[in-house]
XYZ file of C-alpha atoms in Angstrom:
42
model
C 99.406 76.756 90.555
C 97.262 77.184 93.679
C 100.305 78.639 95.578
C 99.989 81.698 93.308
C 96.301 82.134 94.186
C 97.224 82.215 97.831
C 99.910 84.755 97.265
C 97.352 87.135 95.833
C 95.328 86.923 99.145
C 98.188 88.606 100.946
C 98.080 91.504 98.490
C 100.842 94.104 99.345
C 103.245 91.212 100.562
C 103.165 89.698 97.006
C 106.089 91.486 95.905
C 108.090 90.393 98.960
C 107.047 86.779 98.345
C 108.195 86.715 94.708
C 111.586 88.186 95.727
C 113.245 85.909 98.071
C 115.920 88.619 98.745
C 113.031 90.957 100.219
C 111.722 88.356 102.662
C 113.510 90.245 105.600
C 111.204 93.167 104.881
C 108.010 91.079 104.880
C 105.572 90.938 107.669
C 105.853 88.030 110.082
C 102.682 86.399 108.589
C 103.956 86.840 105.045
C 107.311 85.234 106.177
C 105.632 82.285 107.485
C 103.543 81.995 104.427
C 106.622 82.171 102.228
C 108.302 79.503 104.323
C 105.400 77.004 103.868
C 105.171 77.612 99.980
C 108.955 77.564 99.427
C 108.928 74.055 100.941
C 105.976 72.905 99.076
C 107.098 74.389 95.681
C 110.699 72.814 95.950
């Protein structure tokens, strides 16, 4: 999926994105990224 390709662009934040329980530890930019993709994927 295209979403996965976008995740790789974030690099170190990838693990946080894949772990919903880790979102609180993610950078603000990554958090916004996660929010958008979660809505799109679901």
